[in-house]
Amino acid sequence: MDIYKLISELVMNSVYLGNFLLFVLISFHIFKRLVKLEGEKEENLVSGVLILSLSIAVSSLYSGESYGLVKDLLYIWFYSALSFILLIVGHLITDFIIFHKVKNIEEIQKGNFAILIVEVAHFIAIGIVINSLMNNYFSPDINQLKLLLSIVVIFLFIQFLLVLSILIYKEILILLKKINIIELVYKNNVSAGIFLFSNYIVISFLLASAFSPEKDIITTIIYSFIYFIFSTFIIILFKFVVDFILIPDDNLENIIKDDKYMKAIFIELITISMIFIYHFLSS
């Protein structure tokens, strides 16, 4: 490889990386003011989650064909800002609908590790969805206003499905196991947080498989709903299969109620790993 070409690529990559770091710093300070974040420990935790979710969300903007440095940076900043706004909207929706009895950030500051786990999962899930949206639909050659509206509408529908999936899972556990998983998260039950963590990740991976640049917005919404029904079913099926086969000496009810978080991690890692493979098979 030509040494000058290599140096040029390294310099350009450094510029793009520096651009991302600048965006992350600005985003974190805005987020800190919005949620009134206090305390160094909480800042470190939330900033780490925010950086991870933003990197997942906008990573597709840094790949593919270059349209020139200035044009690249304009598109990156615009859609990165949109991604940040969507992350905040998703956070507020979850805070208001699922955990309406408390404020997530305040609970995290009080040491509620279960809610922190759920918050991390939700940010990662949103990042996965936004990444797939950008990767499938972004193009400088189409009407940007139409693209913007499509991304926002699809995102809000996906956010609705994410929230709905948690509420359905909650009601199923109440019906079958007499467990209110949301109330247990309020009480800092780590196992409950871990179970919700995998739900978010699994649903987001499967819903991301529904996106394709060949589909219009209506078709995408229909496909997303079909994937949502399938993913909700498959989550429940996987958990009960693991319950009966891999942990015959215990059960989901005891694991959650007694907060046996090591077994909860074991179950959820298996669930996520299987769905991870399915996501790439269907994408």
XYZ file of N, CA and C in Angstrom:
849
model
N 0.840 -1.196 0.000
C 0.000 0.000 0.000
C 0.878 1.250 0.000
N 0.472 2.240 -0.739
C 1.181 3.508 -0.797
C 1.215 4.128 0.597
N 2.422 4.475 1.068
C 2.583 5.025 2.412
C 1.809 6.322 2.597
N 1.756 7.137 1.535
C 1.031 8.412 1.628
C -0.479 8.182 1.739
N -0.952 7.164 1.039
C -2.373 6.819 1.124
C -2.715 6.315 2.522
N -1.804 5.519 3.088
C -2.009 5.006 4.444
C -2.060 6.143 5.452
N -1.098 7.074 5.348
C -1.061 8.224 6.263
C -2.320 9.067 6.111
N -2.742 9.270 4.859
C -3.956 10.049 4.593
C -5.178 9.408 5.241
N -5.291 8.088 5.143
C -6.418 7.375 5.747
C -6.394 7.483 7.269
N -5.190 7.370 7.845
C -5.064 7.477 9.302
C -5.455 8.868 9.789
N -5.037 9.888 9.042
C -5.375 11.271 9.403
C -6.884 11.485 9.326
N -7.502 11.019 8.235
C -8.945 11.189 8.064
C -9.716 10.420 9.133
N -9.274 9.211 9.441
C -9.931 8.432 10.498
C -9.831 9.133 11.843
N -8.687 9.778 12.088
C -8.503 10.533 13.333
C -9.452 11.720 13.396
N -9.660 12.365 12.259
C -10.593 13.495 12.190
C -12.011 13.027 12.523
N -12.422 11.914 11.919
C -13.769 11.392 12.175
C -13.924 10.930 13.622
N -12.873 10.301 14.168
C -12.927 9.857 15.559
C -13.006 11.051 16.501
N -12.199 12.079 16.228
C -12.256 13.297 17.027
C -13.625 13.950 16.944
N -14.220 13.900 15.775
C -15.564 14.444 15.586
C -16.574 13.711 16.466
N -16.448 12.377 16.526
C -17.358 11.597 17.365
C -17.165 11.928 18.845
N -15.915 12.042 19.278
C -15.641 12.358 20.684
C -16.197 13.726 21.059
N -16.066 14.694 20.159
C -16.619 16.029 20.404
C -18.135 15.957 20.532
N -18.756 15.208 19.639
C -20.212 15.064 19.690
C -20.653 14.402 20.996
N -19.926 13.382 21.429
C -20.265 12.673 22.664
C -20.166 13.605 23.869
N -19.108 14.413 23.919
C -18.932 15.352 25.037
C -20.079 16.354 25.103
N -20.443 16.901 23.961
C -21.549 17.859 23.915
C -22.855 17.177 24.329
N -23.079 15.979 23.812
C -24.309 15.236 24.117
C -24.414 14.930 25.606
N -23.285 14.519 26.207
C -23.319 14.175 27.623
C -23.666 15.383 28.480
N -23.076 16.545 28.185
C -23.358 17.744 28.982
C -24.808 18.191 28.813
N -25.360 18.022 27.619
C -26.775 18.333 27.413
C -27.643 17.360 28.205
N -27.305 16.069 28.129
C -28.060 15.040 28.840
C -27.990 15.260 30.350
N -26.817 15.622 30.833
C -26.622 15.865 32.263
C -27.541 16.976 32.758
N -27.681 18.026 31.969
C -28.552 19.138 32.354
C -30.026 18.750 32.256
N -30.369 17.963 31.247
C -31.765 17.573 31.053
C -32.280 16.712 32.195
N -31.466 15.754 32.644
C -31.918 14.815 33.684
C -31.445 15.231 35.075
N -30.731 16.353 35.156
C -30.230 16.871 36.431
C -29.375 15.831 37.151
N -28.390 15.340 36.430
C -27.502 14.299 36.948
C -26.501 14.894 37.924
N -26.377 14.267 39.105
C -25.450 14.742 40.128
C -24.643 13.567 40.672
N -23.405 13.848 41.059
C -22.556 12.812 41.637
C -21.607 12.219 40.619
N -20.320 12.119 41.001
C -19.296 11.636 40.066
C -19.539 10.189 39.659
N -19.938 9.343 40.611
C -20.177 7.931 40.313
C -21.291 7.774 39.289
N -22.391 8.512 39.501
C -23.524 8.430 38.587
C -23.157 8.982 37.216
N -22.354 10.055 37.199
C -21.917 10.631 35.928
C -21.118 9.615 35.123
N -20.221 8.903 35.796
C -19.396 7.908 35.102
C -20.250 6.785 34.515
N -21.214 6.307 35.307
C -22.080 5.224 34.843
C -22.924 5.651 33.656
N -23.619 6.777 33.813
C -24.535 7.232 32.769
C -23.782 7.675 31.527
N -22.629 8.325 31.716
C -21.850 8.755 30.548
C -21.358 7.548 29.761
N -20.962 6.479 30.477
C -20.541 5.259 29.794
C -21.668 4.648 28.980
N -22.865 4.609 29.572
C -24.040 4.075 28.868
C -24.373 4.936 27.656
N -24.329 6.251 27.841
C -24.661 7.175 26.750
C -23.677 7.038 25.593
N -22.380 6.967 25.907
C -21.356 6.830 24.860
C -21.539 5.516 24.104
N -21.803 4.432 24.841
C -22.004 3.133 24.197
C -23.208 3.164 23.260
N -24.332 3.686 23.758
C -25.549 3.697 22.941
C -25.402 4.611 21.730
N -24.738 5.752 21.902
C -24.515 6.656 20.768
C -23.589 6.029 19.735
N -22.555 5.331 20.213
C -21.624 4.695 19.271
C -22.332 3.619 18.454
N -23.237 2.870 19.107
C -24.025 1.867 18.381
C -24.948 2.550 17.378
N -25.603 3.624 17.829
C -26.602 4.300 16.998
C -26.003 4.922 15.743
N -24.846 5.580 15.884
C -24.322 6.378 14.759
C -23.189 5.697 14.007
N -22.790 4.488 14.418
C -21.618 3.853 13.796
C -21.776 3.667 12.294
N -23.008 3.394 11.834
C -23.212 3.185 10.395
C -22.967 4.462 9.596
N -23.070 5.627 10.254
C -22.814 6.896 9.560
C -21.336 7.067 9.227
N -20.474 6.329 9.935
C -19.025 6.450 9.728
C -18.489 5.394 8.762
N -19.371 4.600 8.197
C -18.924 3.564 7.264
C -19.484 3.839 5.872
N -19.000 3.094 4.907
C -19.504 3.242 3.545
C -18.767 4.299 2.752
N -19.378 4.696 1.671
C -18.759 5.637 0.735
C -18.675 7.044 1.313
N -17.547 7.719 1.072
C -17.373 9.106 1.498
C -17.900 10.050 0.418
N -18.524 11.143 0.865
C -19.043 12.151 -0.061
C -18.247 13.450 0.042
N -17.049 13.343 0.623
C -16.234 14.520 0.867
C -16.308 14.894 2.330
N -15.210 15.374 2.896
C -15.122 15.621 4.336
C -16.234 16.528 4.845
N -16.430 17.673 4.202
C -17.420 18.643 4.682
C -18.825 18.049 4.634
N -19.165 17.439 3.504
C -20.495 16.849 3.359
C -20.687 15.694 4.331
N -19.646 14.884 4.504
C -19.713 13.776 5.470
C -20.021 14.291 6.871
N -19.278 15.311 7.290
C -19.442 15.845 8.645
C -20.815 16.474 8.840
N -21.333 17.133 7.810
C -22.673 17.727 7.906
C -23.727 16.645 8.126
N -23.650 15.588 7.328
C -24.604 14.487 7.481
C -24.429 13.800 8.831
N -23.182 13.572 9.220
C -22.914 12.891 10.490
C -23.463 13.687 11.665
N -23.220 14.995 11.691
C -23.695 15.822 12.796
C -25.216 15.897 12.827
N -25.825 16.037 11.663
C -27.286 16.150 11.625
C -27.944 14.867 12.126
N -27.516 13.729 11.601
C -28.158 12.470 11.982
C -27.687 11.961 13.341
N -26.506 12.383 13.783
C -26.074 12.079 15.147
C -26.934 12.847 16.142
N -27.210 14.125 15.823
C -28.092 14.929 16.676
C -29.488 14.318 16.729
N -29.968 13.857 15.575
C -31.273 13.187 15.540
C -31.251 11.924 16.402
N -30.177 11.153 16.320
C -30.044 9.933 17.123
C -30.068 10.256 18.609
N -29.373 11.316 18.998
C -29.344 11.733 20.402
C -30.742 12.126 20.876
N -31.462 12.880 20.055
C -32.825 13.294 20.408
C -33.727 12.073 20.567
N -33.592 11.114 19.658
C -34.410 9.903 19.736
C -34.075 9.080 20.983
N -32.799 9.054 21.360
C -32.405 8.374 22.600
C -33.086 9.008 23.811
N -33.101 10.337 23.841
C -33.737 11.050 24.953
C -35.236 10.786 24.972
N -35.856 10.851 23.801
C -37.301 10.593 23.700
C -37.621 9.182 24.191
N -36.824 8.208 23.750
C -37.028 6.832 24.192
C -36.882 6.686 25.696
N -35.880 7.354 26.259
C -35.661 7.333 27.710
C -36.867 7.906 28.455
N -37.384 9.038 27.980
C -38.514 9.689 28.643
C -39.782 8.846 28.539
N -39.985 8.209 27.387
C -41.164 7.357 27.208
C -41.131 6.186 28.188
N -39.982 5.535 28.293
C -39.842 4.410 29.222
C -40.033 4.864 30.663
N -39.422 5.995 30.993
C -39.524 6.548 32.342
C -40.979 6.841 32.700
N -41.732 7.348 31.731
C -43.110 7.793 31.984
C -44.109 6.640 31.993
N -43.920 5.652 31.099
C -44.921 4.589 30.945
C -44.613 3.365 31.805
N -43.393 2.838 31.699
C -43.076 1.582 32.398
C -42.742 1.825 33.867
N -41.894 2.810 34.129
C -41.478 3.089 35.510
C -42.074 4.416 35.977
N -43.385 4.542 35.843
C -44.049 5.814 36.126
C -44.067 6.169 37.614
N -43.819 5.187 38.476
C -43.836 5.467 39.916
C -42.567 6.168 40.390
N -41.513 6.068 39.605
C -40.236 6.674 39.993
C -39.616 7.343 38.773
N -38.537 8.075 39.010
C -37.716 8.596 37.920
C -36.442 7.757 37.869
N -36.170 7.175 36.713
C -35.066 6.219 36.597
C -33.736 6.778 37.079
N -33.387 7.977 36.621
C -32.089 8.563 36.977
C -31.986 8.781 38.478
N -33.077 9.234 39.104
C -33.068 9.437 40.556
C -32.869 8.113 41.286
N -33.512 7.049 40.790
C -33.356 5.732 41.406
C -31.926 5.210 41.253
N -31.329 5.467 40.100
C -29.934 5.060 39.876
C -29.019 5.787 40.848
N -29.285 7.075 41.067
C -28.480 7.857 42.000
C -28.639 7.363 43.432
N -29.780 6.723 43.723
C -30.012 6.161 45.055
C -29.400 4.766 45.203
N -28.857 4.231 44.105
C -28.204 2.928 44.171
C -29.041 1.765 43.685
N -30.127 2.050 42.936
C -30.960 0.969 42.409
C -30.286 0.376 41.174
N -29.564 -0.727 41.382
C -28.789 -1.341 40.306
C -29.697 -2.017 39.277
N -30.861 -2.509 39.719
C -31.796 -3.170 38.801
C -32.304 -2.197 37.746
N -32.654 -0.990 38.171
C -33.118 0.015 37.205
C -31.975 0.449 36.302
N -30.758 0.507 36.837
C -29.596 0.833 36.000
C -29.447 -0.202 34.881
N -29.606 -1.480 35.209
C -29.499 -2.543 34.206
C -30.551 -2.357 33.113
N -31.785 -2.048 33.527
C -32.868 -1.842 32.558
C -32.589 -0.615 31.695
N -32.084 0.435 32.323
C -31.783 1.669 31.576
C -30.678 1.421 30.550
N -29.653 0.676 30.952
C -28.577 0.317 30.014
C -29.154 -0.464 28.835
N -30.008 -1.437 29.147
C -30.612 -2.264 28.092
C -31.430 -1.427 27.129
N -32.196 -0.487 27.684
C -33.060 0.329 26.823
C -32.237 1.233 25.919
N -31.185 1.832 26.450
C -30.321 2.686 25.625
C -29.648 1.869 24.524
N -29.166 0.671 24.876
C -28.531 -0.187 23.865
C -29.551 -0.601 22.803
N -30.759 -0.958 23.248
C -31.813 -1.369 22.313
C -32.145 -0.250 21.334
N -32.271 0.965 21.847
C -32.553 2.105 20.971
C -31.394 2.314 20.003
N -30.162 2.172 20.520
C -28.991 2.314 19.654
C -28.997 1.306 18.519
N -29.372 0.057 18.821
C -29.438 -0.995 17.798
C -30.480 -0.645 16.737
N -31.643 -0.179 17.183
C -32.726 0.174 16.254
C -32.317 1.349 15.368
N -31.751 2.398 15.976
C -31.336 3.572 15.200
C -30.240 3.200 14.210
N -29.295 2.376 14.652
C -28.220 1.931 13.762
C -28.783 1.232 12.528
N -29.743 0.340 12.748
C -30.336 -0.385 11.625
C -31.120 0.552 10.711
N -31.817 1.521 11.303
C -32.554 2.498 10.500
C -31.608 3.297 9.612
N -30.527 3.803 10.205
C -29.552 4.598 9.447
C -28.874 3.748 8.380
N -28.513 2.544 8.743
C -27.795 1.663 7.826
C -28.641 1.287 6.612
N -29.951 1.148 6.837
C -30.834 0.710 5.758
C -31.432 1.851 4.943
N -31.637 3.007 5.588
C -32.399 4.056 4.905
C -31.602 5.308 4.548
N -30.469 5.532 5.225
C -29.736 6.769 4.943
C -29.114 6.756 3.551
N -29.307 7.861 2.853
C -28.664 8.084 1.555
C -28.742 9.571 1.244
N -27.631 10.179 0.827
C -27.662 11.605 0.478
C -28.390 11.876 -0.837
N -28.728 10.803 -1.544
C -29.332 10.961 -2.872
C -30.852 11.032 -2.837
N -31.451 10.871 -1.650
C -32.908 10.946 -1.566
C -33.315 12.195 -0.796
N -34.599 12.515 -0.845
C -35.128 13.691 -0.151
C -34.902 13.543 1.355
N -34.117 14.466 1.931
C -33.733 14.330 3.337
C -34.895 14.561 4.295
N -35.847 15.412 3.904
C -37.021 15.636 4.753
C -37.868 14.370 4.829
N -38.043 13.721 3.683
C -38.786 12.459 3.642
C -38.067 11.394 4.464
N -36.739 11.350 4.347
C -35.938 10.396 5.117
C -36.083 10.656 6.610
N -36.004 11.930 7.000
C -36.124 12.314 8.404
C -37.470 11.878 8.975
N -38.543 12.177 8.259
C -39.884 11.816 8.726
C -40.045 10.300 8.818
N -39.494 9.584 7.841
C -39.585 8.120 7.848
C -38.887 7.536 9.065
N -37.677 8.033 9.349
C -36.908 7.535 10.493
C -37.640 7.805 11.801
N -38.186 9.020 11.953
C -38.883 9.391 13.189
C -40.139 8.546 13.380
N -40.936 8.400 12.326
C -42.185 7.628 12.425
C -41.892 6.165 12.755
N -40.943 5.572 12.042
C -40.600 4.167 12.294
C -40.042 4.001 13.703
N -39.187 4.940 14.126
C -38.608 4.855 15.468
C -39.691 4.892 16.536
N -40.635 5.830 16.417
C -41.691 5.950 17.421
C -42.543 4.682 17.473
N -42.783 4.081 16.324
C -43.542 2.826 16.303
C -42.746 1.707 16.977
N -41.457 1.645 16.684
C -40.600 0.632 17.312
C -40.523 0.856 18.816
N -40.450 2.121 19.231
C -40.421 2.432 20.657
C -41.709 1.964 21.329
N -42.818 2.171 20.648
C -44.110 1.680 21.145
C -44.074 0.159 21.319
N -43.494 -0.549 20.349
C -43.409 -2.011 20.429
C -42.486 -2.457 21.561
N -41.383 -1.737 21.769
C -40.470 -2.071 22.868
C -41.177 -1.967 24.217
N -41.911 -0.870 24.399
C -42.651 -0.674 25.648
C -43.735 -1.733 25.788
N -44.451 -1.987 24.694
C -45.527 -2.982 24.718
C -44.997 -4.370 25.070
N -43.815 -4.701 24.567
C -43.236 -6.023 24.852
C -42.970 -6.208 26.340
N -42.480 -5.153 26.994
C -42.212 -5.232 28.435
C -43.516 -5.372 29.213
N -44.537 -4.618 28.815
C -45.828 -4.687 29.506
C -46.481 -6.062 29.320
N -46.357 -6.636 28.112
C -46.901 -7.980 27.867
C -46.166 -9.012 28.720
N -44.838 -8.917 28.744
C -44.030 -9.849 29.538
C -44.383 -9.735 31.020
N -44.582 -8.512 31.468
C -44.977 -8.283 32.863
C -46.299 -8.992 33.174
N -47.298 -8.828 32.305
C -48.614 -9.431 32.544
C -48.557 -10.957 32.470
N -47.739 -11.498 31.570
C -47.601 -12.960 31.467
C -47.000 -13.534 32.747
N -45.979 -12.853 33.279
C -45.370 -13.319 34.533
C -46.342 -13.216 35.698
N -47.166 -12.169 35.709
C -48.180 -12.041 36.760
C -49.190 -13.181 36.649
N -49.602 -13.485 35.417
C -50.603 -14.526 35.179
C -50.075 -15.923 35.501
N -48.860 -16.233 35.048
C -48.329 -17.594 35.177
C -47.537 -17.824 36.461
N -46.819 -16.791 36.907
C -45.907 -16.974 38.040
C -46.257 -16.118 39.256
N -47.297 -15.295 39.114
C -47.691 -14.376 40.198
C -46.535 -13.451 40.590
N -45.763 -13.027 39.579
C -44.618 -12.140 39.808
C -44.839 -10.837 39.055
N -44.731 -9.713 39.760
C -44.766 -8.406 39.097
C -43.325 -7.937 38.932
N -42.779 -8.156 37.744
C -41.351 -7.919 37.535
C -40.986 -6.441 37.643
N -41.914 -5.549 37.315
C -41.647 -4.110 37.424
C -41.520 -3.707 38.886
N -42.428 -4.220 39.731
C -42.360 -3.916 41.160
C -41.061 -4.434 41.765
N -40.592 -5.586 41.298
C -39.329 -6.129 41.801
C -38.144 -5.262 41.383
N -38.212 -4.692 40.194
C -37.151 -3.770 39.757
C -37.141 -2.534 40.646
N -38.340 -2.043 41.009
C -38.422 -0.923 41.953
C -37.682 -1.246 43.251
N -37.749 -2.531 43.662
C -37.148 -2.970 44.925
C -35.690 -3.394 44.759
N -35.102 -3.059 43.619
C -33.690 -3.344 43.336
C -33.410 -4.843 43.258
N -34.347 -5.583 42.666
C -34.132 -7.004 42.417
C -33.319 -7.132 41.123
N -32.047 -7.489 41.266
C -31.125 -7.516 40.126
C -31.555 -8.541 39.078
N -32.047 -9.693 39.528
C -32.488 -10.732 38.588
C -33.621 -10.230 37.695
N -34.543 -9.480 38.279
C -35.643 -8.906 37.493
C -35.096 -7.951 36.439
N -34.113 -7.141 36.829
C -33.484 -6.229 35.872
C -32.791 -6.970 34.744
N -32.145 -8.090 35.079
C -31.438 -8.892 34.064
C -32.425 -9.498 33.066
N -33.560 -9.987 33.567
C -34.569 -10.557 32.670
C -35.114 -9.490 31.714
N -35.340 -8.287 32.208
C -35.813 -7.211 31.331
C -34.717 -6.774 30.365
N -33.459 -6.833 30.810
C -32.324 -6.489 29.944
C -32.359 -7.334 28.672
N -32.483 -8.643 28.838
C -32.459 -9.521 27.666
C -33.681 -9.301 26.784
N -34.823 -8.979 27.401
C -36.021 -8.703 26.599
C -35.790 -7.545 25.643
N -35.225 -6.465 26.167
C -34.945 -5.293 25.331
C -33.994 -5.648 24.191
N -32.915 -6.347 24.515
C -31.901 -6.668 23.504
C -32.467 -7.598 22.435
N -33.185 -8.629 22.868
C -33.761 -9.592 21.923
C -34.767 -8.915 20.998
N -35.688 -8.138 21.581
C -36.708 -7.451 20.773
C -36.057 -6.502 19.775
N -35.063 -5.738 20.226
C -34.428 -4.756 19.334
C -33.692 -5.441 18.188
N -33.002 -6.549 18.476
C -32.299 -7.288 17.419
C -33.279 -7.815 16.372
N -34.382 -8.391 16.836
C -35.345 -8.962 15.903
C -36.076 -7.877 15.114
N -36.429 -6.783 15.772
C -37.100 -5.695 15.059
C -36.171 -5.052 14.035
N -34.883 -4.984 14.354
C -33.915 -4.421 13.406
C -33.844 -5.244 12.126
N -34.207 -6.518 12.216
C -34.202 -7.384 11.034
C -35.330 -7.047 10.065
N -36.311 -6.263 10.533
C -37.469 -5.940 9.687
C -37.188 -4.803 8.718
N -36.072 -4.094 8.910
C -35.791 -2.915 8.092
C -35.105 -3.297 6.789
N -35.499 -2.626 5.720
C -34.878 -2.844 4.415
C -35.132 -1.614 3.553
N -34.122 -1.139 2.813
C -34.305 0.057 1.976
C -35.346 -0.131 0.879
N -35.663 -1.384 0.549
C -36.654 -1.640 -0.497
C -38.087 -1.470 0.006
N -38.272 -1.405 1.337
C -39.625 -1.324 1.901
C -40.015 0.131 2.159
N -41.275 0.473 1.862
C -41.761 1.795 2.217
C -42.134 1.800 3.696
N -42.569 2.940 4.190
C -42.793 3.091 5.627
C -43.922 2.187 6.130
N -44.993 2.047 5.351
C -46.118 1.198 5.761
C -45.694 -0.265 5.812
N -44.982 -0.699 4.780
C -44.505 -2.088 4.743
C -43.560 -2.370 5.906
N -42.690 -1.400 6.210
C -41.758 -1.560 7.328
C -42.497 -1.715 8.647
N -43.531 -0.914 8.855
C -44.322 -0.991 10.085
C -45.019 -2.347 10.191
N -45.566 -2.823 9.070
C -46.235 -4.133 9.066
C -45.239 -5.247 9.393
N -44.071 -5.213 8.726
C -43.035 -6.211 8.994
C -42.569 -6.141 10.449
N -42.430 -4.920 10.959
C -41.988 -4.738 12.344
C -42.972 -5.370 13.315
N -44.257 -5.192 13.041
C -45.275 -5.762 13.928
C -45.248 -7.289 13.883
N -45.047 -7.847 12.686
C -44.945 -9.307 12.550
C -43.736 -9.827 13.323
N -42.593 -9.139 13.176
C -41.389 -9.529 13.914
C -41.606 -9.378 15.415
N -42.374 -8.370 15.811
C -42.662 -8.149 17.223
C -43.443 -9.326 17.806
N -44.475 -9.772 17.102
C -45.268 -10.915 17.563
C -44.380 -12.154 17.691
N -43.552 -12.375 16.674
C -42.655 -13.531 16.695
C -41.664 -13.430 17.854
N -41.068 -12.250 18.032
C -40.044 -12.090 19.065
C -40.627 -12.238 20.462
N -41.843 -11.726 20.673
C -42.492 -11.883 21.976
C -42.724 -13.361 22.283
N -43.190 -14.092 21.279
C -43.419 -15.535 21.441
C -42.108 -16.271 21.706
N -41.077 -15.942 20.937
C -39.815 -16.674 21.035
C -39.119 -16.408 22.365
N -39.254 -15.194 22.902
C -38.667 -14.881 24.212
C -39.274 -15.780 25.284
N -40.598 -15.833 25.310
C -41.288 -16.645 26.313
C -40.932 -18.119 26.147
N -40.923 -18.595 24.902
C -40.588 -19.992 24.622
C -39.180 -20.328 25.097
N -38.204 -19.475 24.761
C -36.812 -19.714 25.147
C -36.666 -19.786 26.661
N -37.308 -18.864 27.354
C -37.151 -18.822 28.806
C -37.705 -20.091 29.457
N -38.841 -20.564 28.968
C -39.433 -21.757 29.565
C -38.688 -23.023 29.155
N -38.139 -23.060 27.954
C -37.313 -24.199 27.538
C -36.070 -24.290 28.417
N -35.414 -23.148 28.609
C -34.228 -23.108 29.470
C -34.601 -23.495 30.892
N -35.757 -23.011 31.344
C -36.239 -23.303 32.693
C -36.376 -24.813 32.912
N -37.008 -25.503 31.982
C -37.294 -26.932 32.149
C -36.097 -27.829 31.837
N -35.247 -27.419 30.894
C -34.175 -28.308 30.428
C -32.834 -28.029 31.105
N -32.439 -26.746 31.145
C -31.090 -26.409 31.608
C -30.992 -26.151 33.107
N -32.122 -25.826 33.741
C -32.086 -25.633 35.201
C -33.218 -26.442 35.848
N -33.182 -27.772 35.707
C -34.267 -28.610 36.247
C -34.364 -28.574 37.768
N -33.268 -28.186 38.433
C -33.265 -28.148 39.893
C -33.821 -26.840 40.444
N -34.228 -25.936 39.570
C -34.739 -24.633 39.993
C -35.814 -24.205 39.005
N -36.386 -23.007 39.189
C -37.373 -22.504 38.236
C -37.309 -20.984 38.167
N -37.920 -20.431 37.135
C -37.867 -18.987 36.911
C -38.436 -18.207 38.088
N -39.517 -18.716 38.649
C -40.169 -18.013 39.751
C -39.217 -17.826 40.926
N -38.547 -18.900 41.341
C -37.616 -18.811 42.469
C -36.398 -17.958 42.130
N -35.923 -18.081 40.892
C -34.747 -17.309 40.479
C -35.022 -15.816 40.582
N -36.219 -15.410 40.135
C -36.565 -13.986 40.182
C -36.884 -13.550 41.607
N -37.755 -14.288 42.286
C -38.177 -13.887 43.628
C -37.014 -13.858 44.613
N -36.137 -14.862 44.540
C -35.013 -14.957 45.476
C -33.773 -14.221 44.973
N -33.917 -13.557 43.837
C -32.837 -12.754 43.243
C -31.549 -13.565 43.053
N -31.692 -14.726 42.412
C -30.524 -15.559 42.093
C -29.931 -15.063 40.772
N -29.229 -13.951 40.870
C -28.839 -13.238 39.655
C -27.831 -13.997 38.792
N -27.028 -14.880 39.396
C -26.081 -15.647 38.582
C -26.820 -16.601 37.638
N -27.875 -17.245 38.137
C -28.679 -18.110 37.274
C -29.456 -17.280 36.252
N -29.886 -16.099 36.662
C -30.593 -15.209 35.729
C -29.678 -14.816 34.573
N -28.420 -14.510 34.886
C -27.444 -14.166 33.843
C -27.252 -15.347 32.897
N -27.151 -16.548 33.452
C -26.972 -17.764 32.645
C -28.124 -17.930 31.647
N -29.353 -17.802 32.130
C -30.530 -17.962 31.268
C -30.558 -16.903 30.172
N -30.297 -15.665 30.552
C -30.426 -14.566 29.588
C -29.298 -14.550 28.565
N -28.110 -14.984 28.952
C -27.011 -15.076 27.977
C -27.327 -16.112 26.901
N -27.924 -17.218 27.310
C -28.322 -18.242 26.336
C -29.394 -17.686 25.400
N -30.375 -16.996 25.970
C -31.451 -16.415 25.162
C -30.905 -15.422 24.152
N -30.037 -14.511 24.611
C -29.471 -13.495 23.719
C -28.611 -14.132 22.640
N -27.827 -15.151 23.005
C -26.936 -15.781 22.022
C -27.724 -16.440 20.899
N -28.825 -17.088 21.216
C -29.646 -17.731 20.196
C -30.287 -16.696 19.277
N -30.791 -15.617 19.851
C -31.429 -14.572 19.046
C -30.393 -13.831 18.211
N -29.188 -13.688 18.750
C -28.103 -13.024 18.015
C -27.832 -13.760 16.703
N -27.784 -15.082 16.768
C -27.580 -15.890 15.565
C -28.759 -15.733 14.613
N -29.966 -15.762 15.163
C -31.157 -15.634 14.309
C -31.182 -14.284 13.591
N -30.765 -13.238 14.288
C -30.739 -11.893 13.689
C -29.888 -11.869 12.428
N -28.719 -12.491 12.494
C -27.829 -12.474 11.332
C -28.293 -13.438 10.240
N -29.029 -14.466 10.624
C -29.607 -15.357 9.624
C -30.690 -14.648 8.815
N -31.426 -13.757 9.482
C -32.557 -13.103 8.823
C -32.223 -11.742 8.244
N -31.010 -11.235 8.485
C -30.646 -9.901 7.996
C -29.881 -9.992 6.685
